[in-house]
Amino acid sequence: MSSQQTSLYIKIEKNSMVKDRHVKLSDVAKMTGTDEAMIRQLKQMKIYSFPQKAKKTEYVQVMTSLKIFEMIQEQYPNVDITNEGEADFVIEYEPKLQPSKAAEYAKTGILCVLIFFGAAFTIMAFNNDISVTELFQKLYYQVLGKESTGITELEICYSIGLPIGVIIFFNHFGNSKITNDPTPIQVEMRKYEKDVDDTYIANCGRGGKTIDVD
């Protein structure tokens, strides 16, 4: 170990998912600095090991960046560490399991059916709530001066415009996107993930389960 002062810049992600129960520093952080040899060794440094036969509730662990810095300085006392990332972070362990294609197809099919009928029910409930049929009848009479006799141009345009409006709003159709902006679903998912991570950190902190310095 060198007695010369070296600089290390480290950026720890707020949430990292790992496939191996033995977690290395490179699994949760990106590093750069003045000593390339030191960085190569630090990338291989083990920072945590999940229990071999852990319950699913034990597949999440919260650590602090201070604990990481303490572990680094045990090996490199003269390193000057600059934190460019999170103060507290979450490690999620996802064991390597052979996925069943039949199960994946079944889950996808069930999800598609639920979404289809759920969306259809929501649209029908909305149309019934605002009495869209009566609305179209009145609008048709006011514009053309005669009673509607069933399906008219209004219903046809409404039926075509509704899915087009949904596609434009969600900025997504199949694997294609209309613009490069993130879709509303992606934005909400990122917010949800952030809230989940914050809750993990808060709960572990209150329960004394966070791995931190003494």
mmCIF file of C-alpha atoms in Angstrom:
data_model
loop_
_atom_site.group_PDB
_atom_site.id
_atom_site.type_symbol
_atom_site.label_atom_id
_atom_site.label_comp_id
_atom_site.label_asym_id
_atom_site.label_seq_id
_atom_site.Cartn_x
_atom_site.Cartn_y
_atom_site.Cartn_z
ATOM 1 C CA MET A 1 0.000 0.000 0.000
ATOM 2 C CA SER A 2 1.331 3.365 -0.997
ATOM 3 C CA SER A 3 1.911 6.110 1.548
ATOM 4 C CA GLN A 4 1.382 8.724 -1.169
ATOM 5 C CA GLN A 5 -1.932 10.592 -1.074
ATOM 6 C CA THR A 6 -4.225 9.335 -3.828
ATOM 7 C CA SER A 7 -7.621 10.585 -4.975
ATOM 8 C CA LEU A 8 -10.692 8.443 -5.504
ATOM 9 C CA TYR A 9 -13.998 9.611 -6.931
ATOM 10 C CA ILE A 10 -16.854 7.218 -6.301
ATOM 11 C CA LYS A 11 -20.456 7.289 -7.480
ATOM 12 C CA ILE A 12 -22.830 4.859 -5.782
ATOM 13 C CA GLU A 13 -26.217 4.213 -7.381
ATOM 14 C CA LYS A 14 -29.310 4.497 -5.192
ATOM 15 C CA ASN A 15 -30.522 1.032 -6.183
ATOM 16 C CA SER A 16 -28.463 -1.842 -7.542
ATOM 17 C CA MET A 17 -29.722 -5.297 -8.474
ATOM 18 C CA VAL A 18 -27.256 -8.162 -8.269
ATOM 19 C CA LYS A 19 -27.423 -11.790 -9.421
ATOM 20 C CA ASP A 20 -24.599 -13.063 -7.190
ATOM 21 C CA ARG A 21 -25.137 -13.167 -3.430
ATOM 22 C CA HIS A 22 -21.533 -12.015 -2.951
ATOM 23 C CA VAL A 23 -21.694 -8.295 -3.722
ATOM 24 C CA LYS A 24 -18.599 -6.505 -5.004
ATOM 25 C CA LEU A 25 -18.023 -2.776 -4.925
ATOM 26 C CA SER A 26 -18.169 -2.642 -8.728
ATOM 27 C CA ASP A 27 -21.743 -3.986 -8.536
ATOM 28 C CA VAL A 28 -22.990 -0.841 -6.818
ATOM 29 C CA ALA A 29 -20.513 1.905 -7.696
ATOM 30 C CA LYS A 30 -18.504 3.513 -10.463
ATOM 31 C CA MET A 31 -15.018 4.767 -9.630
ATOM 32 C CA THR A 32 -12.204 6.812 -11.066
ATOM 33 C CA GLY A 33 -9.031 8.233 -9.566
ATOM 34 C CA THR A 34 -5.298 8.709 -9.765
ATOM 35 C CA ASP A 35 -4.320 5.111 -8.974
ATOM 36 C CA GLU A 36 -5.571 2.629 -11.573
ATOM 37 C CA ALA A 37 -4.165 -0.376 -9.707
ATOM 38 C CA MET A 38 -6.053 0.627 -6.569
ATOM 39 C CA ILE A 39 -9.289 1.030 -8.523
ATOM 40 C CA ARG A 40 -8.936 -2.418 -10.088
ATOM 41 C CA GLN A 41 -8.532 -3.961 -6.641
ATOM 42 C CA LEU A 42 -11.404 -1.963 -5.162
ATOM 43 C CA LYS A 43 -13.748 -3.117 -7.916
ATOM 44 C CA GLN A 44 -13.218 -6.694 -6.725
ATOM 45 C CA MET A 45 -13.618 -5.850 -3.032
ATOM 46 C CA LYS A 46 -16.514 -7.748 -1.431
ATOM 47 C CA ILE A 47 -18.793 -5.408 0.496
ATOM 48 C CA TYR A 48 -21.640 -7.739 1.464
ATOM 49 C CA SER A 49 -22.879 -11.339 1.180
ATOM 50 C CA PHE A 50 -26.539 -12.283 1.228
ATOM 51 C CA PRO A 51 -27.393 -15.430 3.236
ATOM 52 C CA GLN A 52 -27.191 -18.563 1.117
ATOM 53 C CA LYS A 53 -30.680 -19.689 2.100
ATOM 54 C CA ALA A 54 -32.315 -16.328 2.505
ATOM 55 C CA LYS A 55 -36.021 -15.585 2.557
ATOM 56 C CA LYS A 56 -37.361 -13.227 -0.066
ATOM 57 C CA THR A 57 -37.704 -10.577 2.626
ATOM 58 C CA GLU A 58 -33.920 -10.812 3.095
ATOM 59 C CA TYR A 59 -33.182 -10.129 -0.574
ATOM 60 C CA VAL A 60 -32.905 -6.394 0.116
ATOM 61 C CA GLN A 61 -30.137 -4.702 2.107
ATOM 62 C CA VAL A 62 -29.510 -1.019 2.815
ATOM 63 C CA MET A 63 -25.985 0.315 3.287
ATOM 64 C CA THR A 64 -24.459 3.739 3.750
ATOM 65 C CA SER A 65 -21.676 5.271 1.725
ATOM 66 C CA LEU A 66 -19.833 5.944 5.005
ATOM 67 C CA LYS A 67 -19.532 2.196 5.560
ATOM 68 C CA ILE A 68 -18.086 1.803 2.061
ATOM 69 C CA PHE A 69 -15.564 4.575 2.715
ATOM 70 C CA GLU A 70 -14.569 2.904 5.988
ATOM 71 C CA MET A 71 -13.971 -0.397 4.183
ATOM 72 C CA ILE A 72 -11.897 1.332 1.497
ATOM 73 C CA GLN A 73 -9.756 3.214 4.008
ATOM 74 C CA GLU A 74 -9.046 0.021 5.931
ATOM 75 C CA GLN A 75 -7.104 -1.093 2.863
ATOM 76 C CA TYR A 76 -5.966 2.331 1.649
ATOM 77 C CA PRO A 77 -5.596 4.681 4.647
ATOM 78 C CA ASN A 78 -4.151 7.533 2.577
ATOM 79 C CA VAL A 79 -6.822 7.678 -0.092
ATOM 80 C CA ASP A 80 -8.802 10.912 -0.422
ATOM 81 C CA ILE A 81 -12.393 9.904 -1.234
ATOM 82 C CA THR A 82 -14.890 12.189 -2.943
ATOM 83 C CA ASN A 83 -18.482 10.998 -2.926
ATOM 84 C CA GLU A 84 -20.386 11.806 -6.130
ATOM 85 C CA GLY A 85 -23.307 9.469 -5.434
ATOM 86 C CA GLU A 86 -25.874 8.556 -2.807
ATOM 87 C CA ALA A 87 -25.440 8.723 0.956
ATOM 88 C CA ASP A 88 -27.647 5.648 1.487
ATOM 89 C CA PHE A 89 -28.276 2.973 -1.100
ATOM 90 C CA VAL A 90 -30.235 -0.234 -1.645
ATOM 91 C CA ILE A 91 -28.902 -3.589 -2.836
ATOM 92 C CA GLU A 92 -31.461 -6.042 -4.234
ATOM 93 C CA TYR A 93 -30.520 -9.671 -4.690
ATOM 94 C CA GLU A 94 -32.207 -11.613 -7.487
ATOM 95 C CA PRO A 95 -31.025 -15.231 -7.526
ATOM 96 C CA LYS A 96 -30.180 -16.804 -10.865
ATOM 97 C CA LEU A 97 -33.237 -18.864 -11.691
ATOM 98 C CA GLN A 98 -33.966 -20.624 -14.955
ATOM 99 C CA PRO A 99 -37.101 -18.872 -16.235
ATOM 100 C CA SER A 100 -39.957 -21.047 -17.460
ATOM 101 C CA LYS A 101 -41.137 -19.815 -20.862
ATOM 102 C CA ALA A 102 -44.545 -21.414 -20.367
ATOM 103 C CA ALA A 103 -44.977 -19.552 -17.076
ATOM 104 C CA GLU A 104 -43.825 -16.289 -18.670
ATOM 105 C CA TYR A 105 -46.291 -16.677 -21.554
ATOM 106 C CA ALA A 106 -49.078 -17.548 -19.117
ATOM 107 C CA LYS A 107 -48.360 -14.483 -16.963
ATOM 108 C CA THR A 108 -48.226 -12.246 -20.040
ATOM 109 C CA GLY A 109 -51.504 -13.656 -21.363
ATOM 110 C CA ILE A 110 -53.299 -13.229 -18.036
ATOM 111 C CA LEU A 111 -51.975 -9.680 -17.704
ATOM 112 C CA CYS A 112 -53.129 -8.772 -21.230
ATOM 113 C CA VAL A 113 -56.620 -10.146 -20.554
ATOM 114 C CA LEU A 114 -56.894 -8.261 -17.255
ATOM 115 C CA ILE A 115 -55.721 -5.000 -18.821
ATOM 116 C CA PHE A 116 -58.045 -5.392 -21.827
ATOM 117 C CA PHE A 117 -61.200 -6.051 -19.815
ATOM 118 C CA GLY A 118 -60.219 -3.547 -17.129
ATOM 119 C CA ALA A 119 -59.717 -0.800 -19.704
ATOM 120 C CA ALA A 120 -62.951 -1.742 -21.507
ATOM 121 C CA PHE A 121 -64.926 -1.631 -18.257
ATOM 122 C CA THR A 122 -63.393 1.732 -17.333
ATOM 123 C CA ILE A 123 -64.312 3.261 -20.697
ATOM 124 C CA MET A 124 -67.864 1.880 -20.527
ATOM 125 C CA ALA A 125 -68.292 3.121 -16.955
ATOM 126 C CA PHE A 126 -67.051 6.575 -17.982
ATOM 127 C CA ASN A 127 -69.393 6.688 -20.994
ATOM 128 C CA ASN A 128 -72.324 5.605 -18.833
ATOM 129 C CA ASP A 129 -71.436 8.078 -16.087
ATOM 130 C CA ILE A 130 -71.543 11.097 -18.393
ATOM 131 C CA SER A 131 -74.413 9.681 -20.526
ATOM 132 C CA VAL A 132 -72.368 9.934 -23.708
ATOM 133 C CA THR A 133 -75.198 8.409 -25.796
ATOM 134 C CA GLU A 134 -77.613 11.173 -24.814
ATOM 135 C CA LEU A 135 -74.867 13.739 -25.303
ATOM 136 C CA PHE A 136 -74.228 12.575 -28.868
ATOM 137 C CA GLN A 137 -77.963 12.544 -29.613
ATOM 138 C CA LYS A 138 -78.366 16.139 -28.427
ATOM 139 C CA LEU A 139 -75.212 17.270 -30.231
ATOM 140 C CA TYR A 140 -76.313 15.540 -33.432
ATOM 141 C CA TYR A 141 -79.723 17.234 -33.261
ATOM 142 C CA GLN A 142 -78.234 20.687 -32.549
ATOM 143 C CA VAL A 143 -75.763 20.474 -35.441
ATOM 144 C CA LEU A 144 -77.847 18.736 -38.132
ATOM 145 C CA GLY A 145 -81.339 19.583 -36.920
ATOM 146 C CA LYS A 146 -82.624 16.005 -36.965
ATOM 147 C CA GLU A 147 -82.780 13.062 -34.613
ATOM 148 C CA SER A 148 -80.036 10.439 -34.775
ATOM 149 C CA THR A 149 -81.138 7.022 -35.982
ATOM 150 C CA GLY A 150 -78.459 4.866 -34.382
ATOM 151 C CA ILE A 151 -74.753 4.904 -35.156
ATOM 152 C CA THR A 152 -73.771 8.273 -36.633
ATOM 153 C CA GLU A 153 -70.596 10.080 -37.649
ATOM 154 C CA LEU A 154 -70.142 11.171 -34.030
ATOM 155 C CA GLU A 155 -69.946 7.618 -32.678
ATOM 156 C CA ILE A 156 -67.611 6.555 -35.492
ATOM 157 C CA CYS A 157 -65.244 9.505 -34.956
ATOM 158 C CA TYR A 158 -65.354 8.964 -31.187
ATOM 159 C CA SER A 159 -64.501 5.266 -31.565
ATOM 160 C CA ILE A 160 -61.570 6.073 -33.860
ATOM 161 C CA GLY A 161 -60.348 9.088 -31.903
ATOM 162 C CA LEU A 162 -60.350 7.378 -28.508
ATOM 163 C CA PRO A 163 -57.577 4.818 -29.247
ATOM 164 C CA ILE A 164 -55.616 7.405 -31.244
ATOM 165 C CA GLY A 165 -55.771 9.786 -28.277
ATOM 166 C CA VAL A 166 -54.625 7.050 -25.898
ATOM 167 C CA ILE A 167 -51.658 6.210 -28.157
ATOM 168 C CA ILE A 168 -50.651 9.882 -28.457
ATOM 169 C CA PHE A 169 -50.987 10.470 -24.705
ATOM 170 C CA PHE A 170 -48.979 7.410 -23.709
ATOM 171 C CA ASN A 171 -46.472 8.071 -26.526
ATOM 172 C CA HIS A 172 -46.174 4.356 -27.118
ATOM 173 C CA PHE A 173 -47.483 1.720 -29.516
ATOM 174 C CA GLY A 174 -45.929 -1.737 -29.406
ATOM 175 C CA ASN A 175 -42.157 -1.277 -29.547
ATOM 176 C CA SER A 176 -42.436 2.147 -31.193
ATOM 177 C CA LYS A 177 -42.495 5.597 -29.626
ATOM 178 C CA ILE A 178 -43.877 8.733 -31.257
ATOM 179 C CA THR A 179 -41.276 11.025 -29.659
ATOM 180 C CA ASN A 180 -38.070 10.545 -27.665
ATOM 181 C CA ASP A 181 -39.718 11.813 -24.480
ATOM 182 C CA PRO A 182 -40.286 9.243 -21.724
ATOM 183 C CA THR A 183 -43.830 7.913 -21.657
ATOM 184 C CA PRO A 184 -46.163 8.822 -18.757
ATOM 185 C CA ILE A 185 -45.923 5.209 -17.576
ATOM 186 C CA GLN A 186 -42.111 5.398 -17.517
ATOM 187 C CA VAL A 187 -42.257 8.648 -15.535
ATOM 188 C CA GLU A 188 -44.661 7.154 -12.994
ATOM 189 C CA MET A 189 -42.563 3.981 -12.713
ATOM 190 C CA ARG A 190 -39.426 6.025 -11.955
ATOM 191 C CA LYS A 191 -41.347 7.946 -9.271
ATOM 192 C CA TYR A 192 -42.619 4.676 -7.820
ATOM 193 C CA GLU A 193 -39.116 3.143 -7.766
ATOM 194 C CA LYS A 194 -37.760 6.245 -6.022
ATOM 195 C CA ASP A 195 -40.514 6.094 -3.387
ATOM 196 C CA VAL A 196 -39.866 2.374 -2.817
ATOM 197 C CA ASP A 197 -36.121 2.960 -2.363
ATOM 198 C CA ASP A 198 -36.761 5.842 0.053
ATOM 199 C CA THR A 199 -39.133 3.613 2.044
ATOM 200 C CA TYR A 200 -36.592 0.773 2.193
ATOM 201 C CA ILE A 201 -33.957 3.195 3.472
ATOM 202 C CA ALA A 202 -36.283 4.767 6.052
ATOM 203 C CA ASN A 203 -37.589 1.411 7.335
ATOM 204 C CA CYS A 204 -34.132 -0.137 7.621
ATOM 205 C CA GLY A 205 -32.873 2.974 9.392
ATOM 206 C CA ARG A 206 -35.677 2.871 11.942
ATOM 207 C CA GLY A 207 -35.313 -0.871 12.415
ATOM 208 C CA GLY A 208 -31.551 -0.679 12.877
ATOM 209 C CA LYS A 209 -30.941 -2.970 9.900
ATOM 210 C CA THR A 210 -28.880 -0.513 7.865
ATOM 211 C CA ILE A 211 -25.216 -1.464 7.517
ATOM 212 C CA ASP A 212 -23.473 1.671 8.748
ATOM 213 C CA VAL A 213 -20.374 2.807 10.607
ATOM 214 C CA ASP A 214 -20.382 2.498 14.400
#
